[in-house]
Amino acid sequence: MDDAPQGIPSGKEYYERSLTVALLRAREVTMRRFKRFADAENLTLPQWRVIRALADGEPLDAGTLCQRCVILPPSLTRILRALAERGLIVQVSCNDARRHTVKLAPEGQAVFNRLVVRSEGIRHYIDSKFGEARMQELLDMLNDLRVVAETLPDEDEDEAGG
Amino acid sequence: MDDAPQGIPSGKEYYERSLTVALLRAREVTMRRFKRFADAENLTLPQWRVIRALADGEPLDAGTLCQRCVILPPSLTRILRALAERGLIVQVSCNDARRHTVKLAPEGQAVFNRLVVRSEGIRHYIDSKFGEARMQELLDMLNDLRVVAETLPDEDEDEAGG
DNA sequence: TATTGTTATACTCTATAACTATA
DNA sequence: TATAGTTATAGAGTATAACAATA
């Protein structure tokens, strides 16, 4: 055990206090119920994120969708093709012809309307148990955390750091 | 727009206030840096979660690992095989011969020791910017959220709910 | 020449069902 | 008969690099 890092906790408590695992598990359990509703509409969760990001009717380009929905460009290309083939989204023209810009078609809006009711139902249940004010606080913290983590230096330490 | 759900927000603000998206984005950005370190050790993130869950030396069975690491059984089977082939974990015998129980091998402990230093470095950076007390609060909230979400009724509403 | 997406490709994880072995 | 994992299999996302089209 001599080569164990100093001052670093380990074991179950450490694992339970891991931020990224806590984020993963919280997400998994809050998504589990909704996923069945998405399945029933033949939508994957990334597809649902795209539809939701477009839900206010404003057209968005591929780059923006990648960022907001946390989807890599090659995946998004496939997703947009699938959604367009089902008539849920339509392409809109744009000044910059390089940009692939899309918006929700009426059928896509209808799918959103059906699913968002489910989503809000789950949200209200969680809010009622968790506390609405605490939920707002949690969302603020998560958004803050994202801003903070985005400032992480590109290389935390060189090989000299040992 | 007559068929739009009543009282349901939409648009960018709504998307930004989505809990599951906030969880996803927070996780993505806090993991991005660490992933490079895991890559350098030829570990996928699920593989790293397994190693970390075993880091205190206590043997765990497959079921427990699936739960703690948020990995489905078929994935875990492959992951355990890969880690065993690399000599990072070893199987240990158990009273119940149905259970696949494993523990970290010395080489696995060494990998953990190398990577946890990186992980803690990132964690300290985030703590220093985000606030250590707030971070503890955030972790408490995330664990609470998980407990709350686990109580979600299996069927929120029947078809009668419309 | 830089930017925006798409294509190609390989790998991993997700997810469900069917199966094996043990209790 | 129930439980714990594994195998089989299909499908989707992840990720990198190479490519095409436009600015």
Tab-separated table of C-alpha atoms (C1' of nucleotides) in Angstrom:
chain	number	residue	atom	x	y	z
A	1	MET	CA	0.000	0.000	0.000
A	2	ASP	CA	3.051	2.261	0.060
A	3	ASP	CA	2.358	3.478	-3.446
A	4	ALA	CA	-1.218	4.471	-2.674
A	5	PRO	CA	-1.889	8.148	-3.347
A	6	GLN	CA	-1.760	10.193	-0.172
A	7	GLY	CA	-4.844	11.858	1.219
A	8	ILE	CA	-7.146	10.379	-1.375
A	9	PRO	CA	-10.221	8.658	-0.016
A	10	SER	CA	-11.261	5.339	-1.431
A	11	GLY	CA	-13.934	2.739	-0.991
A	12	LYS	CA	-17.672	2.967	-1.123
A	13	GLU	CA	-17.997	6.409	0.472
A	14	TYR	CA	-15.567	7.820	-2.024
A	15	TYR	CA	-17.430	6.205	-4.884
A	16	GLU	CA	-20.746	7.493	-3.571
A	17	ARG	CA	-19.328	11.014	-3.387
A	18	SER	CA	-18.067	10.971	-6.953
A	19	LEU	CA	-19.594	13.875	-8.830
A	20	THR	CA	-19.707	12.272	-12.251
A	21	VAL	CA	-21.193	9.040	-10.935
A	22	ALA	CA	-23.783	11.008	-8.984
A	23	LEU	CA	-24.694	12.890	-12.158
A	24	LEU	CA	-24.921	9.650	-14.108
A	25	ARG	CA	-27.071	7.858	-11.565
A	26	ALA	CA	-29.381	10.817	-11.022
A	27	ARG	CA	-29.868	11.076	-14.735
A	28	GLU	CA	-30.422	7.375	-15.186
A	29	VAL	CA	-33.157	7.187	-12.596
A	30	THR	CA	-34.932	10.369	-13.662
A	31	MET	CA	-34.884	9.219	-17.284
A	32	ARG	CA	-35.971	5.633	-16.760
A	33	ARG	CA	-39.686	6.404	-16.571
A	34	PHE	CA	-39.702	8.834	-19.447
A	35	LYS	CA	-37.798	6.526	-21.715
A	36	ARG	CA	-40.812	4.223	-21.957
A	37	PHE	CA	-42.882	7.093	-23.299
A	38	ALA	CA	-40.199	7.945	-25.833
A	39	ASP	CA	-40.006	4.277	-26.836
A	40	ALA	CA	-43.739	4.293	-27.446
A	41	GLU	CA	-43.223	7.115	-29.943
A	42	ASN	CA	-40.250	5.303	-31.484
A	43	LEU	CA	-37.902	8.052	-30.414
A	44	THR	CA	-34.461	7.561	-28.931
A	45	LEU	CA	-33.472	9.955	-26.179
A	46	PRO	CA	-31.037	11.899	-28.380
A	47	GLN	CA	-33.808	12.234	-30.988
A	48	TRP	CA	-36.107	13.541	-28.272
A	49	ARG	CA	-33.520	16.119	-27.201
A	50	VAL	CA	-33.353	17.389	-30.777
A	51	ILE	CA	-37.119	17.669	-31.017
A	52	ARG	CA	-37.313	19.448	-27.706
A	53	ALA	CA	-34.560	21.864	-28.666
A	54	LEU	CA	-36.638	22.769	-31.742
A	55	ALA	CA	-39.923	22.912	-29.860
A	56	ASP	CA	-40.409	26.652	-29.903
A	57	GLY	CA	-40.453	26.637	-33.688
A	58	GLU	CA	-37.226	28.533	-34.157
A	59	PRO	CA	-34.991	26.880	-36.783
A	60	LEU	CA	-31.584	25.765	-35.563
A	61	ASP	CA	-28.471	24.696	-37.432
A	62	ALA	CA	-26.587	21.473	-36.898
A	63	GLY	CA	-23.790	23.035	-34.886
A	64	THR	CA	-26.180	24.578	-32.380
A	65	LEU	CA	-28.089	21.330	-32.040
A	66	CYS	CA	-24.865	19.409	-31.426
A	67	GLN	CA	-23.956	21.751	-28.592
A	68	ARG	CA	-27.340	22.018	-26.937
A	69	CYS	CA	-28.204	18.340	-27.226
A	70	VAL	CA	-24.718	16.971	-26.471
A	71	ILE	CA	-24.558	14.988	-29.695
A	72	LEU	CA	-21.534	14.603	-31.965
A	73	PRO	CA	-21.837	15.752	-35.569
A	74	PRO	CA	-21.840	12.294	-37.162
A	75	SER	CA	-24.607	11.152	-34.831
A	76	LEU	CA	-26.612	14.280	-35.487
A	77	THR	CA	-26.391	13.747	-39.227
A	78	ARG	CA	-28.012	10.331	-38.823
A	79	ILE	CA	-30.602	11.637	-36.385
A	80	LEU	CA	-31.652	14.526	-38.618
A	81	ARG	CA	-31.961	12.163	-41.556
A	82	ALA	CA	-34.134	9.768	-39.549
A	83	LEU	CA	-36.373	12.551	-38.250
A	84	ALA	CA	-36.715	14.078	-41.720
A	85	GLU	CA	-37.639	10.715	-43.230
A	86	ARG	CA	-40.415	10.424	-40.673
A	87	GLY	CA	-41.626	13.914	-41.513
A	88	LEU	CA	-40.964	15.248	-38.023
A	89	ILE	CA	-38.589	17.980	-39.151
A	90	VAL	CA	-38.035	19.922	-42.358
A	91	GLN	CA	-34.990	21.664	-43.708
A	92	VAL	CA	-35.105	25.437	-44.046
A	93	SER	CA	-32.900	27.511	-46.288
A	94	CYS	CA	-30.268	29.767	-44.821
A	95	ASN	CA	-28.011	32.580	-45.941
A	96	ASP	CA	-24.976	30.422	-45.387
A	97	ALA	CA	-25.413	27.401	-47.645
A	98	ARG	CA	-22.950	25.385	-45.568
A	99	ARG	CA	-25.348	25.309	-42.672
A	100	HIS	CA	-27.841	22.511	-42.341
A	101	THR	CA	-30.746	24.274	-40.671
A	102	VAL	CA	-33.966	22.538	-39.660
A	103	LYS	CA	-37.226	23.213	-37.884
A	104	LEU	CA	-40.025	21.129	-36.500
A	105	ALA	CA	-42.728	20.012	-38.949
A	106	PRO	CA	-46.348	19.949	-37.729
A	107	GLU	CA	-46.115	16.218	-37.097
A	108	GLY	CA	-42.958	16.811	-35.068
A	109	GLN	CA	-44.738	19.456	-33.044
A	110	ALA	CA	-47.539	16.971	-32.410
A	111	VAL	CA	-45.065	14.384	-31.149
A	112	PHE	CA	-43.528	17.018	-28.886
A	113	ASN	CA	-46.935	17.982	-27.536
A	114	ARG	CA	-47.779	14.388	-26.700
A	115	LEU	CA	-44.465	13.675	-25.010
A	116	VAL	CA	-43.973	16.921	-23.147
A	117	VAL	CA	-47.132	16.202	-21.182
A	118	ARG	CA	-45.521	12.982	-19.952
A	119	SER	CA	-42.273	14.723	-19.241
A	120	GLU	CA	-43.981	17.434	-17.218
A	121	GLY	CA	-45.991	14.852	-15.321
A	122	ILE	CA	-42.792	13.220	-14.130
A	123	ARG	CA	-41.268	16.597	-13.416
A	124	HIS	CA	-44.207	17.633	-11.265
A	125	TYR	CA	-44.041	14.421	-9.315
A	126	ILE	CA	-40.347	14.910	-8.629
A	127	ASP	CA	-40.832	18.589	-7.812
A	128	SER	CA	-43.548	17.718	-5.299
A	129	LYS	CA	-41.309	15.257	-3.480
A	130	PHE	CA	-38.018	17.043	-3.889
A	131	GLY	CA	-39.260	20.575	-3.400
A	132	GLU	CA	-39.778	23.075	-6.167
A	133	ALA	CA	-37.401	25.637	-4.706
A	134	ARG	CA	-34.690	23.027	-4.201
A	135	MET	CA	-35.163	21.889	-7.775
A	136	GLN	CA	-34.591	25.425	-9.021
A	137	GLU	CA	-31.518	25.612	-6.837
A	138	LEU	CA	-30.279	22.310	-8.228
A	139	LEU	CA	-30.737	23.494	-11.808
A	140	ASP	CA	-28.849	26.689	-11.024
A	141	MET	CA	-26.018	24.695	-9.520
A	142	LEU	CA	-25.836	22.339	-12.478
A	143	ASN	CA	-25.674	25.212	-14.924
A	144	ASP	CA	-23.050	26.885	-12.767
A	145	LEU	CA	-21.058	23.693	-12.601
A	146	ARG	CA	-21.071	23.518	-16.357
A	147	VAL	CA	-19.745	27.058	-16.633
A	148	VAL	CA	-17.033	26.322	-14.078
A	149	ALA	CA	-15.987	23.054	-15.693
A	150	GLU	CA	-15.742	24.753	-19.062
A	151	THR	CA	-12.923	26.898	-17.667
A	152	LEU	CA	-10.802	23.839	-16.885
A	153	PRO	CA	-7.303	24.465	-18.249
A	154	ASP	CA	-6.678	22.429	-21.366
A	155	GLU	CA	-3.736	20.697	-19.722
A	156	ASP	CA	-4.141	20.558	-15.968
A	157	GLU	CA	-0.589	19.491	-15.365
A	158	ASP	CA	2.339	18.376	-17.465
A	159	GLU	CA	4.408	15.285	-16.883
A	160	ALA	CA	6.362	17.416	-14.432
A	161	GLY	CA	3.421	17.286	-12.093
A	162	GLY	CA	4.400	13.972	-10.444
B	1	MET	CA	-51.637	26.041	-31.888
B	2	ASP	CA	-54.960	25.034	-30.303
B	3	ASP	CA	-53.638	21.588	-29.529
B	4	ALA	CA	-50.564	22.858	-27.696
B	5	PRO	CA	-50.401	21.631	-24.107
B	6	GLN	CA	-51.655	24.250	-21.695
B	7	GLY	CA	-49.336	25.876	-19.183
B	8	ILE	CA	-46.260	24.103	-20.498
B	9	PRO	CA	-43.291	26.324	-21.206
B	10	SER	CA	-41.377	25.862	-24.414
B	11	GLY	CA	-38.428	27.319	-26.224
B	12	LYS	CA	-34.876	27.840	-25.183
B	13	GLU	CA	-35.557	28.735	-21.571
B	14	TYR	CA	-37.589	25.602	-21.167
B	15	TYR	CA	-34.855	23.527	-22.734
B	16	GLU	CA	-32.235	25.150	-20.531
B	17	ARG	CA	-34.278	24.356	-17.427
B	18	SER	CA	-34.663	20.691	-18.304
B	19	LEU	CA	-33.317	18.605	-15.458
B	20	THR	CA	-32.136	15.656	-17.507
B	21	VAL	CA	-30.419	17.840	-20.067
B	22	ALA	CA	-28.748	19.820	-17.288
B	23	LEU	CA	-27.518	16.567	-15.771
B	24	LEU	CA	-26.242	15.377	-19.130
B	25	ARG	CA	-24.423	18.589	-19.967
B	26	ALA	CA	-22.900	18.950	-16.522
B	27	ARG	CA	-21.632	15.418	-16.724
B	28	GLU	CA	-20.312	15.823	-20.237
B	29	VAL	CA	-18.260	18.862	-19.396
B	30	THR	CA	-16.904	17.531	-16.106
B	31	MET	CA	-15.921	14.267	-17.777
B	32	ARG	CA	-14.341	15.689	-20.896
B	33	ARG	CA	-10.980	16.424	-19.276
B	34	PHE	CA	-10.768	13.183	-17.385
B	35	LYS	CA	-11.634	11.098	-20.396
B	36	ARG	CA	-8.289	11.884	-21.971
B	37	PHE	CA	-6.533	10.428	-18.949
B	38	ALA	CA	-8.693	7.312	-19.123
B	39	ASP	CA	-7.950	7.028	-22.844
B	40	ALA	CA	-4.234	7.142	-22.085
B	41	GLU	CA	-4.700	4.087	-19.870
B	42	ASN	CA	-6.848	2.407	-22.514
B	43	LEU	CA	-9.857	2.448	-20.264
B	44	THR	CA	-13.400	3.303	-21.294
B	45	LEU	CA	-15.406	5.307	-18.782
B	46	PRO	CA	-17.608	2.345	-17.806
B	47	GLN	CA	-14.434	0.302	-17.243
B	48	TRP	CA	-13.100	3.088	-15.041
B	49	ARG	CA	-16.296	3.126	-12.979
B	50	VAL	CA	-15.877	-0.593	-12.340
B	51	ILE	CA	-12.276	-0.175	-11.258
B	52	ARG	CA	-13.167	2.698	-8.996
B	53	ALA	CA	-16.040	0.777	-7.432
B	54	LEU	CA	-13.534	-1.970	-6.558
B	55	ALA	CA	-10.846	0.430	-5.383
B	56	ASP	CA	-11.088	-0.260	-1.666
B	57	GLY	CA	-10.171	-3.897	-2.250
B	58	GLU	CA	-13.510	-5.332	-1.251
B	59	PRO	CA	-14.750	-7.958	-3.745
B	60	LEU	CA	-18.068	-7.210	-5.414
B	61	ASP	CA	-20.415	-9.387	-7.437
B	62	ALA	CA	-21.720	-8.572	-10.885
B	63	GLY	CA	-25.137	-7.481	-9.706
B	64	THR	CA	-23.729	-4.929	-7.304
B	65	LEU	CA	-21.369	-3.602	-9.940
B	66	CYS	CA	-24.215	-3.254	-12.433
B	67	GLN	CA	-26.172	-1.152	-9.952
B	68	ARG	CA	-23.374	1.033	-8.688
B	69	CYS	CA	-21.790	1.652	-12.060
B	70	VAL	CA	-25.024	1.975	-14.035
B	71	ILE	CA	-24.070	-0.737	-16.483
B	72	LEU	CA	-26.364	-3.408	-17.903
B	73	PRO	CA	-25.475	-7.054	-17.275
B	74	PRO	CA	-24.440	-7.922	-20.842
B	75	SER	CA	-22.124	-4.914	-20.940
B	76	LEU	CA	-20.652	-5.788	-17.584
B	77	THR	CA	-19.907	-9.330	-18.719
B	78	ARG	CA	-17.785	-7.963	-21.548
B	79	ILE	CA	-16.144	-5.368	-19.353
B	80	LEU	CA	-15.173	-7.891	-16.678
B	81	ARG	CA	-13.765	-10.208	-19.335
B	82	ALA	CA	-11.694	-7.391	-20.836
B	83	LEU	CA	-10.373	-6.250	-17.451
B	84	ALA	CA	-9.547	-9.830	-16.437
B	85	GLU	CA	-7.692	-10.465	-19.695
B	86	ARG	CA	-5.562	-7.412	-18.950
B	87	GLY	CA	-4.878	-8.672	-15.447
B	88	LEU	CA	-6.547	-5.694	-13.793
B	89	ILE	CA	-9.083	-7.779	-11.867
B	90	VAL	CA	-9.251	-11.364	-10.619
B	91	GLN	CA	-12.174	-13.576	-9.831
B	92	VAL	CA	-12.699	-14.646	-6.234
B	93	SER	CA	-14.677	-17.649	-5.085
B	94	CYS	CA	-17.982	-17.172	-3.291
B	95	ASN	CA	-20.405	-19.265	-1.281
B	96	ASP	CA	-23.020	-18.891	-3.976
B	97	ALA	CA	-21.518	-20.353	-7.129
B	98	ARG	CA	-23.949	-18.418	-9.310
B	99	ARG	CA	-22.336	-15.158	-8.374
B	100	HIS	CA	-19.490	-13.769	-10.427
B	101	THR	CA	-17.407	-11.977	-7.826
B	102	VAL	CA	-14.247	-10.043	-8.608
B	103	LYS	CA	-11.673	-7.866	-6.932
B	104	LEU	CA	-8.918	-5.591	-8.096
B	105	ALA	CA	-5.562	-7.199	-8.934
B	106	PRO	CA	-2.349	-5.327	-7.998
B	107	GLU	CA	-2.032	-4.038	-11.545
B	108	GLY	CA	-5.616	-2.809	-11.383
B	109	GLN	CA	-4.866	-1.051	-8.120
B	110	ALA	CA	-1.865	0.571	-9.789
B	111	VAL	CA	-4.032	1.844	-12.645
B	112	PHE	CA	-6.509	3.193	-10.123
B	113	ASN	CA	-3.738	4.953	-8.206
B	114	ARG	CA	-2.451	6.618	-11.355
B	115	LEU	CA	-5.855	7.763	-12.526
B	116	VAL	CA	-7.364	8.824	-9.229
B	117	VAL	CA	-4.663	11.455	-8.905
B	118	ARG	CA	-5.859	12.973	-12.172
B	119	SER	CA	-9.468	12.692	-11.119
B	120	GLU	CA	-8.784	14.420	-7.811
B	121	GLY	CA	-6.811	17.137	-9.542
B	122	ILE	CA	-9.814	18.005	-11.659
B	123	ARG	CA	-12.081	17.730	-8.656
B	124	HIS	CA	-9.954	20.145	-6.663
B	125	TYR	CA	-9.951	22.641	-9.477
B	126	ILE	CA	-13.731	22.497	-9.734
B	127	ASP	CA	-14.138	22.657	-5.955
B	128	SER	CA	-11.962	25.749	-5.784
B	129	LYS	CA	-14.051	27.561	-8.370
B	130	PHE	CA	-17.454	26.197	-7.471
B	131	GLY	CA	-17.035	26.195	-3.723
B	132	GLU	CA	-16.391	23.135	-1.622
B	133	ALA	CA	-19.466	23.574	0.527
B	134	ARG	CA	-21.672	24.064	-2.509
B	135	MET	CA	-20.186	20.947	-4.040
B	136	GLN	CA	-21.131	18.930	-0.969
B	137	GLU	CA	-24.594	20.416	-1.167
B	138	LEU	CA	-24.842	19.512	-4.838
B	139	LEU	CA	-23.828	15.918	-4.144
B	140	ASP	CA	-26.406	15.677	-1.377
B	141	MET	CA	-29.070	16.989	-3.692
B	142	LEU	CA	-28.131	14.589	-6.470
B	143	ASN	CA	-28.288	11.618	-4.120
B	144	ASP	CA	-31.605	12.870	-2.767
B	145	LEU	CA	-32.919	13.292	-6.267
B	146	ARG	CA	-32.042	9.706	-7.006
B	147	VAL	CA	-33.924	8.482	-3.957
B	148	VAL	CA	-36.944	10.579	-4.883
B	149	ALA	CA	-36.963	9.484	-8.501
B	150	GLU	CA	-36.764	5.854	-7.459
B	151	THR	CA	-40.171	6.245	-5.829
B	152	LEU	CA	-41.786	7.191	-9.124
B	153	PRO	CA	-44.921	5.095	-9.549
B	154	ASP	CA	-44.426	2.399	-12.142
B	155	GLU	CA	-47.297	3.765	-14.208
B	156	ASP	CA	-47.740	7.461	-13.633
B	157	GLU	CA	-51.051	7.607	-15.383
B	158	ASP	CA	-53.168	5.263	-17.463
B	159	GLU	CA	-54.706	6.128	-20.781
B	160	ALA	CA	-57.556	7.591	-18.758
B	161	GLY	CA	-55.288	10.452	-17.760
B	162	GLY	CA	-56.004	12.589	-20.849
C	1	DT	C1'	-7.559	29.048	-46.064
C	2	DA	C1'	-11.054	28.311	-42.505
C	3	DT	C1'	-15.570	26.673	-41.545
C	4	DT	C1'	-19.709	23.500	-41.715
C	5	DG	C1'	-21.298	19.119	-42.298
C	6	DT	C1'	-21.140	14.486	-44.219
C	7	DT	C1'	-19.102	10.006	-45.026
C	8	DA	C1'	-16.370	6.114	-43.673
C	9	DT	C1'	-15.099	3.040	-40.272
C	10	DA	C1'	-14.370	0.709	-35.998
C	11	DC	C1'	-15.609	0.163	-31.509
C	12	DT	C1'	-18.524	0.296	-27.425
C	13	DC	C1'	-22.669	0.514	-25.112
C	14	DT	C1'	-27.806	-0.307	-24.966
C	15	DA	C1'	-31.358	-3.341	-24.767
C	16	DT	C1'	-34.215	-7.510	-25.126
C	17	DA	C1'	-34.748	-12.279	-25.186
C	18	DA	C1'	-33.180	-16.853	-24.737
C	19	DC	C1'	-30.251	-19.839	-22.415
C	20	DT	C1'	-27.193	-22.108	-18.656
C	21	DA	C1'	-26.054	-23.127	-14.090
C	22	DT	C1'	-26.959	-22.889	-9.380
C	23	DA	C1'	-29.907	-22.389	-5.231
D	1	DT	C1'	-39.264	-22.590	-9.379
D	2	DA	C1'	-36.534	-18.462	-8.733
D	3	DT	C1'	-32.136	-16.241	-9.141
D	4	DA	C1'	-27.498	-14.738	-11.247
D	5	DG	C1'	-25.036	-14.297	-15.223
D	6	DT	C1'	-23.916	-15.265	-19.972
D	7	DT	C1'	-24.768	-15.509	-24.824
D	8	DA	C1'	-26.998	-13.952	-28.949
D	9	DT	C1'	-28.286	-10.317	-31.679
D	10	DA	C1'	-29.777	-5.967	-33.383
D	11	DG	C1'	-29.368	-1.270	-33.152
D	12	DA	C1'	-27.676	3.255	-31.715
D	13	DG	C1'	-24.217	6.330	-30.055
D	14	DT	C1'	-19.035	7.549	-29.678
D	15	DA	C1'	-15.116	8.937	-31.788
D	16	DT	C1'	-11.537	9.958	-35.242
D	17	DA	C1'	-10.122	10.967	-39.654
D	18	DA	C1'	-10.883	11.999	-44.352
D	19	DC	C1'	-13.709	14.325	-47.542
D	20	DA	C1'	-16.933	17.797	-49.858
D	21	DA	C1'	-18.899	22.163	-50.293
D	22	DT	C1'	-19.140	26.840	-49.114
D	23	DA	C1'	-17.461	31.185	-47.202
